[in-house]
PDB file of C-alpha atoms in Angstrom:
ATOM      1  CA  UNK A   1      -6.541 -90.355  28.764  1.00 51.00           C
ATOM      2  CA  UNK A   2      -9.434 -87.753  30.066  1.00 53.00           C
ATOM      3  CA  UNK A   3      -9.146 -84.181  29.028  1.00 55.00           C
ATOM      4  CA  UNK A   4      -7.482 -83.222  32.185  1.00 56.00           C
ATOM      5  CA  UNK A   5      -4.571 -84.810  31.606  1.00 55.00           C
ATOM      6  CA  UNK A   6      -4.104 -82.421  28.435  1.00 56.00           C
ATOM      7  CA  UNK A   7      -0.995 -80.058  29.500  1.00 56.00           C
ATOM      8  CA  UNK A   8      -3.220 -76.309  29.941  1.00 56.00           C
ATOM      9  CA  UNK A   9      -1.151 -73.745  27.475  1.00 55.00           C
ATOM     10  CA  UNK A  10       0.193 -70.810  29.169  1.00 54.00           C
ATOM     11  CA  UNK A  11      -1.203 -67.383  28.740  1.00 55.00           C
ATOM     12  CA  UNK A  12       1.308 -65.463  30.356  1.00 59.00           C
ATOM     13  CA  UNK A  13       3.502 -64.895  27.311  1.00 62.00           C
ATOM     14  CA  UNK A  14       0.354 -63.967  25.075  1.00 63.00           C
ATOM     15  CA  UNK A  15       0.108 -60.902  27.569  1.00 67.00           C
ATOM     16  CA  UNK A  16       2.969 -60.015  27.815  1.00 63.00           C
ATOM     17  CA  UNK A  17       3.664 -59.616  23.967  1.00 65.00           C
ATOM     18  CA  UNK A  18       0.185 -57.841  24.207  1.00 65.00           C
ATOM     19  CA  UNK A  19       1.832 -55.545  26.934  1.00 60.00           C
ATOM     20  CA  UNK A  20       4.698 -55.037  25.713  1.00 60.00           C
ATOM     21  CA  UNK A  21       3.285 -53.776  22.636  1.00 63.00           C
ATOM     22  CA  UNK A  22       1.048 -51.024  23.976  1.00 56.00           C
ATOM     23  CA  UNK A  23       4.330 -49.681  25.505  1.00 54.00           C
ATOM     24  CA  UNK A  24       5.974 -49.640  22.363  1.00 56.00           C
ATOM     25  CA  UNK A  25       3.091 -47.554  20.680  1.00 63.00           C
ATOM     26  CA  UNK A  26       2.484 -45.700  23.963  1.00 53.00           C
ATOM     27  CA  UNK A  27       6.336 -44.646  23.771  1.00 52.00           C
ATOM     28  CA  UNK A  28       6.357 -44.332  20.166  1.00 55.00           C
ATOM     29  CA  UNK A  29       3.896 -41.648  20.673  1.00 56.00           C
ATOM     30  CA  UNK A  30       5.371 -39.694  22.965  1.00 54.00           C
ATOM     31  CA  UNK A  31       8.725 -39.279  21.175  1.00 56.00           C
ATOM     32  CA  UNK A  32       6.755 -38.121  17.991  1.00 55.00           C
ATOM     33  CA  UNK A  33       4.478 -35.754  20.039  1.00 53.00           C
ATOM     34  CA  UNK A  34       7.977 -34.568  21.471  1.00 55.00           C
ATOM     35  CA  UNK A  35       9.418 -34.057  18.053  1.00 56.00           C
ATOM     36  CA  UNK A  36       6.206 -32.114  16.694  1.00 51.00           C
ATOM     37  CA  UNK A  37       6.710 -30.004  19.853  1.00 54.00           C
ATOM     38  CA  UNK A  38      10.187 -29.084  19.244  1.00 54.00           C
ATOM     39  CA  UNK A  39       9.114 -28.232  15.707  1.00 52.00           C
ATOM     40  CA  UNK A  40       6.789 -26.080  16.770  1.00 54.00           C
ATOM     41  CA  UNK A  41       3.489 -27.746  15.688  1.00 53.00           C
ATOM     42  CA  UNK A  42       1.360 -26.999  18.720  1.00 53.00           C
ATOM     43  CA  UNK A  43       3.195 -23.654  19.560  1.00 54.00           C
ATOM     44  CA  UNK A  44       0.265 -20.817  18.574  1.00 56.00           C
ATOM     45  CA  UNK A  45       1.158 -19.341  15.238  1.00 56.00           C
ATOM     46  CA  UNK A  46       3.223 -16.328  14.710  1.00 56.00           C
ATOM     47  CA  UNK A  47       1.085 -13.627  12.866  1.00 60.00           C
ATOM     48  CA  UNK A  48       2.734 -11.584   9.857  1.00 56.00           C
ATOM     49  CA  UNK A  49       2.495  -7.798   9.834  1.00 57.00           C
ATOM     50  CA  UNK A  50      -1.589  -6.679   9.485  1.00 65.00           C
ATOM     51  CA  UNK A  51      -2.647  -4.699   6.671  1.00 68.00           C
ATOM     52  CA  UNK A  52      -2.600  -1.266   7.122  1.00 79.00           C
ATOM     53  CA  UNK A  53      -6.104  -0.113   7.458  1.00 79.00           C
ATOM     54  CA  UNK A  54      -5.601   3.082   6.358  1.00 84.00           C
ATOM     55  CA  UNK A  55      -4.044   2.063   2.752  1.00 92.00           C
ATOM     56  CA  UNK A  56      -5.779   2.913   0.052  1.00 96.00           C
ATOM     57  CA  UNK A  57      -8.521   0.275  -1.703  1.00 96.00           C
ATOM     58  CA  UNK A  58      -9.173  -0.134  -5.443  1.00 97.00           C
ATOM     59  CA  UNK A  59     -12.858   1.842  -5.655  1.00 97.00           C
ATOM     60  CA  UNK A  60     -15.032  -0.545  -8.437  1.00 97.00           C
ATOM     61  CA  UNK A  61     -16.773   1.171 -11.216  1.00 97.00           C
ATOM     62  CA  UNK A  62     -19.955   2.974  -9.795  1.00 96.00           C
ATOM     63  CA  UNK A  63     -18.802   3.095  -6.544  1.00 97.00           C
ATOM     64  CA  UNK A  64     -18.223   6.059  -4.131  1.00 96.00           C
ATOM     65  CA  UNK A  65     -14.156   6.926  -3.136  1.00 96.00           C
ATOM     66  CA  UNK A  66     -15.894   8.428  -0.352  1.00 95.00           C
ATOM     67  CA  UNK A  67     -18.016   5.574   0.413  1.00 95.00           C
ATOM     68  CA  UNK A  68     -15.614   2.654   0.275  1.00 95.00           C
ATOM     69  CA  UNK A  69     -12.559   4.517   2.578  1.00 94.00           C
ATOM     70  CA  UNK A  70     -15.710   4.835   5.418  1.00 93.00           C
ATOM     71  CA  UNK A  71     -16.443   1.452   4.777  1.00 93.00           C
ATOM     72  CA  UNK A  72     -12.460   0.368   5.573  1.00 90.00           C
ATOM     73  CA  UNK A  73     -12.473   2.549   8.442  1.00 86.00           C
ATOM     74  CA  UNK A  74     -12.112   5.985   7.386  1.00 88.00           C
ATOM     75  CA  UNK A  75     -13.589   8.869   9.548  1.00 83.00           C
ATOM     76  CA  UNK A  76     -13.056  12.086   7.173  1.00 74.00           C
ATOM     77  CA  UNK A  77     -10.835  15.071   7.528  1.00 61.00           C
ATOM     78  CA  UNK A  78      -7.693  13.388   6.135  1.00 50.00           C
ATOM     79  CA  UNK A  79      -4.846  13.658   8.190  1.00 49.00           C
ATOM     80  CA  UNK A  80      -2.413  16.263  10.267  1.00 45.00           C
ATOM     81  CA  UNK A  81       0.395  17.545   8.303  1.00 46.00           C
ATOM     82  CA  UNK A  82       3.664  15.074   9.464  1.00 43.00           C
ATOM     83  CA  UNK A  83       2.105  12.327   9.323  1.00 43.00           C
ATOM     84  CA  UNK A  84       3.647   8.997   8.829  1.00 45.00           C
ATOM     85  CA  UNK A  85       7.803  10.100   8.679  1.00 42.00           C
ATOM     86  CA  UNK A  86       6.700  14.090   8.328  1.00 39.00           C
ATOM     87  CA  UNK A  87       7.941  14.644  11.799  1.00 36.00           C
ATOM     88  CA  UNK A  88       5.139  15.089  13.559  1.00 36.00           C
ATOM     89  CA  UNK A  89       1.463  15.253  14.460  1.00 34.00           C
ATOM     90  CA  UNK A  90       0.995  11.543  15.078  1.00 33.00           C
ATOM     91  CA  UNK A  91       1.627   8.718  13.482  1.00 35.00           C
ATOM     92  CA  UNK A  92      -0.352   7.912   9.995  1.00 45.00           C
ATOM     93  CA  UNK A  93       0.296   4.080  10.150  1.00 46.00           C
ATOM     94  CA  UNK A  94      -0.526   2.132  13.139  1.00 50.00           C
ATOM     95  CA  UNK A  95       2.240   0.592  15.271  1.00 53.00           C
ATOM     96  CA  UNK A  96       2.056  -3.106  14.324  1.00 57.00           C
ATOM     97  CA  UNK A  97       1.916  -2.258  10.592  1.00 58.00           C
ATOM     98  CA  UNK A  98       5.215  -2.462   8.701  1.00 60.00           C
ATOM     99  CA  UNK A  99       5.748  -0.657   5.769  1.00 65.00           C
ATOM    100  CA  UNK A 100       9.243   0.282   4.133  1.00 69.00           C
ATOM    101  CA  UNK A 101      10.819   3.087   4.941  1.00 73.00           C
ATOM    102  CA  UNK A 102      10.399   4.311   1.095  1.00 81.00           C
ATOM    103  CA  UNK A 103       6.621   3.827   1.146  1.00 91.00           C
ATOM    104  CA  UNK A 104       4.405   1.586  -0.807  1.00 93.00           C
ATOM    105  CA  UNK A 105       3.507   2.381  -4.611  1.00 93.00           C
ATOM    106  CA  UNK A 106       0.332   1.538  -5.011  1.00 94.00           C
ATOM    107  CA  UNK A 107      -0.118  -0.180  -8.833  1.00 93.00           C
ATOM    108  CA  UNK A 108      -2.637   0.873 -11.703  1.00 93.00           C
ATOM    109  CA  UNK A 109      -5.451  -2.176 -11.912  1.00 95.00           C
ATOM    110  CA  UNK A 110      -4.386  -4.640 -14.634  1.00 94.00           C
ATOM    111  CA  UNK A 111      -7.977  -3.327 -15.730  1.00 96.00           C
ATOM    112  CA  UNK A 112      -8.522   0.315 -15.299  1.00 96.00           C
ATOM    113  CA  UNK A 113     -11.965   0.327 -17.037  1.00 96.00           C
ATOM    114  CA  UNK A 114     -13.527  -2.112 -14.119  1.00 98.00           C
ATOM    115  CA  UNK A 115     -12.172   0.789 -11.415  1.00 98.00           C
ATOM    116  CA  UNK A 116     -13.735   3.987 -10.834  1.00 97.00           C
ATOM    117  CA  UNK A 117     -11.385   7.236 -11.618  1.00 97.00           C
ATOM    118  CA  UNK A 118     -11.476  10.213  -9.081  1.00 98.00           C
ATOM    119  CA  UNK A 119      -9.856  13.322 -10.293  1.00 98.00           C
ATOM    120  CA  UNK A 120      -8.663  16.198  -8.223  1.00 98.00           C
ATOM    121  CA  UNK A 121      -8.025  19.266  -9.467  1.00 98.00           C
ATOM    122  CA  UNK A 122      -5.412  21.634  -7.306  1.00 97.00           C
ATOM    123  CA  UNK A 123      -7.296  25.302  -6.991  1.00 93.00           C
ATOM    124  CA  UNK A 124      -3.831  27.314  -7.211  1.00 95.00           C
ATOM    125  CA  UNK A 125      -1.742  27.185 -10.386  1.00 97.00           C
ATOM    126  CA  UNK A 126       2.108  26.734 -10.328  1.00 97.00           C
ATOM    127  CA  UNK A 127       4.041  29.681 -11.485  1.00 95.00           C
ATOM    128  CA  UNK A 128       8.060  29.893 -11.637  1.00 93.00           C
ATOM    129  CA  UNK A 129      10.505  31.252 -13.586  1.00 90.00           C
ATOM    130  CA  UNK A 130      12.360  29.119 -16.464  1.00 86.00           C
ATOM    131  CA  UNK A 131      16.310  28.423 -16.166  1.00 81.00           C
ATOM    132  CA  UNK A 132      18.485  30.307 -18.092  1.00 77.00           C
ATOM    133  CA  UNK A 133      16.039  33.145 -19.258  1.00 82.00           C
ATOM    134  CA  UNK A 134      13.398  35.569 -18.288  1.00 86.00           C
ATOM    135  CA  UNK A 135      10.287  33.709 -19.263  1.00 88.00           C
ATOM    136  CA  UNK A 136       7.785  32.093 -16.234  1.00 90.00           C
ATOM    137  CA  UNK A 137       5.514  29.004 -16.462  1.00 93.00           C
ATOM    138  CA  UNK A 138       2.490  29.029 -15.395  1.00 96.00           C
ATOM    139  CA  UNK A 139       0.520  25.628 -14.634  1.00 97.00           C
ATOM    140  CA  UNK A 140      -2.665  24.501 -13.393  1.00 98.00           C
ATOM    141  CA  UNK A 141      -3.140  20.319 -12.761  1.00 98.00           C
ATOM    142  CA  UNK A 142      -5.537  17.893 -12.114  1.00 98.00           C
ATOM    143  CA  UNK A 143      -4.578  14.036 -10.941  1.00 98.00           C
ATOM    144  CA  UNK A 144      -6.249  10.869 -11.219  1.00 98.00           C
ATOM    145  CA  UNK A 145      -6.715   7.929  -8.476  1.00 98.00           C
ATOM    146  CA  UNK A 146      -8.034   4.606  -8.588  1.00 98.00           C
ATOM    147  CA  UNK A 147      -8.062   4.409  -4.983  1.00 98.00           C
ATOM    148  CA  UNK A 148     -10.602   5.466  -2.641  1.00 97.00           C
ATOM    149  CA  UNK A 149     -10.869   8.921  -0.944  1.00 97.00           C
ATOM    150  CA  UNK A 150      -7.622   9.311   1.336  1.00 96.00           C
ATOM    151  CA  UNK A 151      -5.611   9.473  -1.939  1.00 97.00           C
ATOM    152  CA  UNK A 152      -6.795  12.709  -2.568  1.00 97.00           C
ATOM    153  CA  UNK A 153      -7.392  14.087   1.092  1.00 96.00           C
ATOM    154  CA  UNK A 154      -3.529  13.263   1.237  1.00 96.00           C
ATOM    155  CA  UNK A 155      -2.813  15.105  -0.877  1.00 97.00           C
ATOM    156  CA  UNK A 156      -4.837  17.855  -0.092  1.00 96.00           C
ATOM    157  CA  UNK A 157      -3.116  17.650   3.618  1.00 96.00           C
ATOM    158  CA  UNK A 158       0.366  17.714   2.249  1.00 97.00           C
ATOM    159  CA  UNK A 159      -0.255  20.455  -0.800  1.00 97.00           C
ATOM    160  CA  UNK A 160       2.634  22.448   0.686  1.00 97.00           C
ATOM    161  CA  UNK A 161       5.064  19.879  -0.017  1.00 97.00           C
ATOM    162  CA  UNK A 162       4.067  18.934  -3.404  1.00 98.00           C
ATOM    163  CA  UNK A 163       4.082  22.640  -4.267  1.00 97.00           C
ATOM    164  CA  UNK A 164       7.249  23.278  -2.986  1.00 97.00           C
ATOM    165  CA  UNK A 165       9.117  20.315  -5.203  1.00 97.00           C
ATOM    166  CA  UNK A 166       7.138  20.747  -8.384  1.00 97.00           C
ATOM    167  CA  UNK A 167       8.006  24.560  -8.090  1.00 96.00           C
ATOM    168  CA  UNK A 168      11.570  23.717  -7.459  1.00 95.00           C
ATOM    169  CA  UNK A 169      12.051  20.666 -10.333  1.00 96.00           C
ATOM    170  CA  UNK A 170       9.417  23.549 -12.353  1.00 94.00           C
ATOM    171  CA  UNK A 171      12.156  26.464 -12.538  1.00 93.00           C
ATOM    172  CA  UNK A 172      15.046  23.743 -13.430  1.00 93.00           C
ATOM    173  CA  UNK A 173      13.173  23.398 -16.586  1.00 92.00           C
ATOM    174  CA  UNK A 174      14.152  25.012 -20.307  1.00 91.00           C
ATOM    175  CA  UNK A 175      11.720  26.983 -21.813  1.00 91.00           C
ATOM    176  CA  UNK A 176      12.846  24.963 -24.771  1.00 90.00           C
ATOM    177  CA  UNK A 177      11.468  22.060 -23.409  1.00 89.00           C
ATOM    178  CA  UNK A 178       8.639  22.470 -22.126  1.00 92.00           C
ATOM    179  CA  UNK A 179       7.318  23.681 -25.823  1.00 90.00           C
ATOM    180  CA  UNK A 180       7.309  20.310 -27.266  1.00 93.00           C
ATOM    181  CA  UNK A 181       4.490  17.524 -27.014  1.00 95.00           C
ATOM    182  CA  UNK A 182       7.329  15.286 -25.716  1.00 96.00           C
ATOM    183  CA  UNK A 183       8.216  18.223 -23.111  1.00 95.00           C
ATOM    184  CA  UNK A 184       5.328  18.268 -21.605  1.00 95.00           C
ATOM    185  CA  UNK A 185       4.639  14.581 -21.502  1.00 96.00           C
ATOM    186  CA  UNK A 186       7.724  14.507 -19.420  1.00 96.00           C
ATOM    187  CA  UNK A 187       6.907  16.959 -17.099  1.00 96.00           C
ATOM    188  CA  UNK A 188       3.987  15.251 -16.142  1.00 97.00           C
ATOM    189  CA  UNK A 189       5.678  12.148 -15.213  1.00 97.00           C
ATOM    190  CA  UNK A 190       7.805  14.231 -13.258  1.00 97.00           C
ATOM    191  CA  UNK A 191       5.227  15.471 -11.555  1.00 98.00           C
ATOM    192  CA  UNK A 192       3.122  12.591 -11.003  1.00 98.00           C
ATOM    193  CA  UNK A 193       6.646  11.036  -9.197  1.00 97.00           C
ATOM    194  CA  UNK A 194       6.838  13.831  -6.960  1.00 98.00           C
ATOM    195  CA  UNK A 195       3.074  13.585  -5.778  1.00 98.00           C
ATOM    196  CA  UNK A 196       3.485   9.960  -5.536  1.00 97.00           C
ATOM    197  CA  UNK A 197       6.809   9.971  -3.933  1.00 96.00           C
ATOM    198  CA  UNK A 198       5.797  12.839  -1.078  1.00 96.00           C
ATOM    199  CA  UNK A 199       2.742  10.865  -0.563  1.00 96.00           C
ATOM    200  CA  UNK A 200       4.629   7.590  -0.036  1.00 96.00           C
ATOM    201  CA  UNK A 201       6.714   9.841   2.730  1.00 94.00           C
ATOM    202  CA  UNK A 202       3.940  11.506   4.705  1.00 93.00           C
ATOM    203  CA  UNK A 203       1.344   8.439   4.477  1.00 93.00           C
ATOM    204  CA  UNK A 204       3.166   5.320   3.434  1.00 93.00           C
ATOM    205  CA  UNK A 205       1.574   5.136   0.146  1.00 95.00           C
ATOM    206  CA  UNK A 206       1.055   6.693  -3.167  1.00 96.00           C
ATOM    207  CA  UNK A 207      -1.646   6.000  -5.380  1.00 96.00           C
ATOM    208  CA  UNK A 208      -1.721   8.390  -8.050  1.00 98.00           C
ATOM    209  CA  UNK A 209      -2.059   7.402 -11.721  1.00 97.00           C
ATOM    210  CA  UNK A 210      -2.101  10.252 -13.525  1.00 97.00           C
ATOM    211  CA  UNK A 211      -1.555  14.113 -13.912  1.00 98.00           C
ATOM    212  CA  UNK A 212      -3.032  16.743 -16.277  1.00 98.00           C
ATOM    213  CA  UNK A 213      -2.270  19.707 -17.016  1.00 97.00           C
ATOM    214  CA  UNK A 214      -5.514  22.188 -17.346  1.00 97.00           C
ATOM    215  CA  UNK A 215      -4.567  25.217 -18.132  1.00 97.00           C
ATOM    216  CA  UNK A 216      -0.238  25.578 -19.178  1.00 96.00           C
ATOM    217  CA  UNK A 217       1.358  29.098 -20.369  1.00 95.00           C
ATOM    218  CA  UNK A 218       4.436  30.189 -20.603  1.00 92.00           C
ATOM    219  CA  UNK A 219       5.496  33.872 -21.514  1.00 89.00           C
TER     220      UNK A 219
END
């Protein structure tokens, strides 16, 4: 029998398996593109709040406070009194920055000796009467920051606040008190809380470490 007698095999169902295969994968495709889709994997990314770039860096040992707020953006001269929540003059914090309505505390580095210290010493001492008795306190302080420069221009800006409170919290005091170690030692905490706490209002963030007291009578 010659070889074209030989029944041909038929390609048709070859191609058609082939076919229906690349529909398969082609529809396969399109439901998982669909389901990425409706999970939002090619929808453009929602960005968090931005960083406030007027908070407050850590300044590194042998740097400037100055230095390092120009270099995140600050222009000198602090800020206008009502500030961020002081009721007025602008707002502090830009409008797509969230911060909580309390303020921010700004933490001591986990390794104070690789920081640089500022210190700021307030010009006009504190003087109020004690509770309960005749005798006045007089105090002069000084306060410590970590952070860069607009620490201490904030609180320069908003001195008239901080005096008010530690004047007021000053004249709650007994003179009793305030002649022990342990007195004193408490009402600098007090004190730091209240600079901390007015800053957090005005500017959104505190950033004080410490306070000292450089020169203390009371007669």
């Amino acid at each position: 029998m010659s070889d074209d007698a030989k029944p041909k095999k038929k390609k048709g169902g070859g191609m058609k398996m082939i076919l229906l295969i690349v529909v398969a994968m082609v529809v396969g495709g399109a439901g998982a593109a669909g389901g990425l889709y409706a999970a939002g994997f090619f929808s453009p990314k929602e960005e968090g709040p931005k960083e406030d770039p007027n908070k407050p860096v850590l300044v590194l040992a042998g740097e400037s406070a100055e230095e390092v707020a120009k270099a995140h953006g600050y222009s000198g001269g602090g800020e206008k009194e009502g500030g961020h929540g002081g009721g007025g003059g602008g707002s502090y914090v830009p409008s797509n920055v969230h911060i909580p309505a309390k303020g921010i505390d700004l933490p001591t580095p986990a390794n104070p000796a690789a920081y640089q210290a500022t210190y700021f010493q307030l010009q006009t001492p504190f003087t109020s009467n004690m509770s309960d008795t005749d005798a006045f306190a007089q105090i002069s302080i000084a306060i410590s920051t970590y952070y860069d420069i607009r620490v201490v221009e904030a609180i320069k800006t908003h001195e008239m606040a901080i005096r008010s409170q530690v004047l007021m919290m000053l004249a709650e005091q007994p003179v009793e008190t305030l002649s022990t170690p342990e007195g004193k030692r408490a009402l600098q905490s007090k004190i730091k809380t209240i600079i901390n706490d007015i800053l957090k209002q005005k500017t959104g963030y505190g950033g004080v470490d410490n306070v000292y007291f450089t020169n203390f009578v009371i007669q």
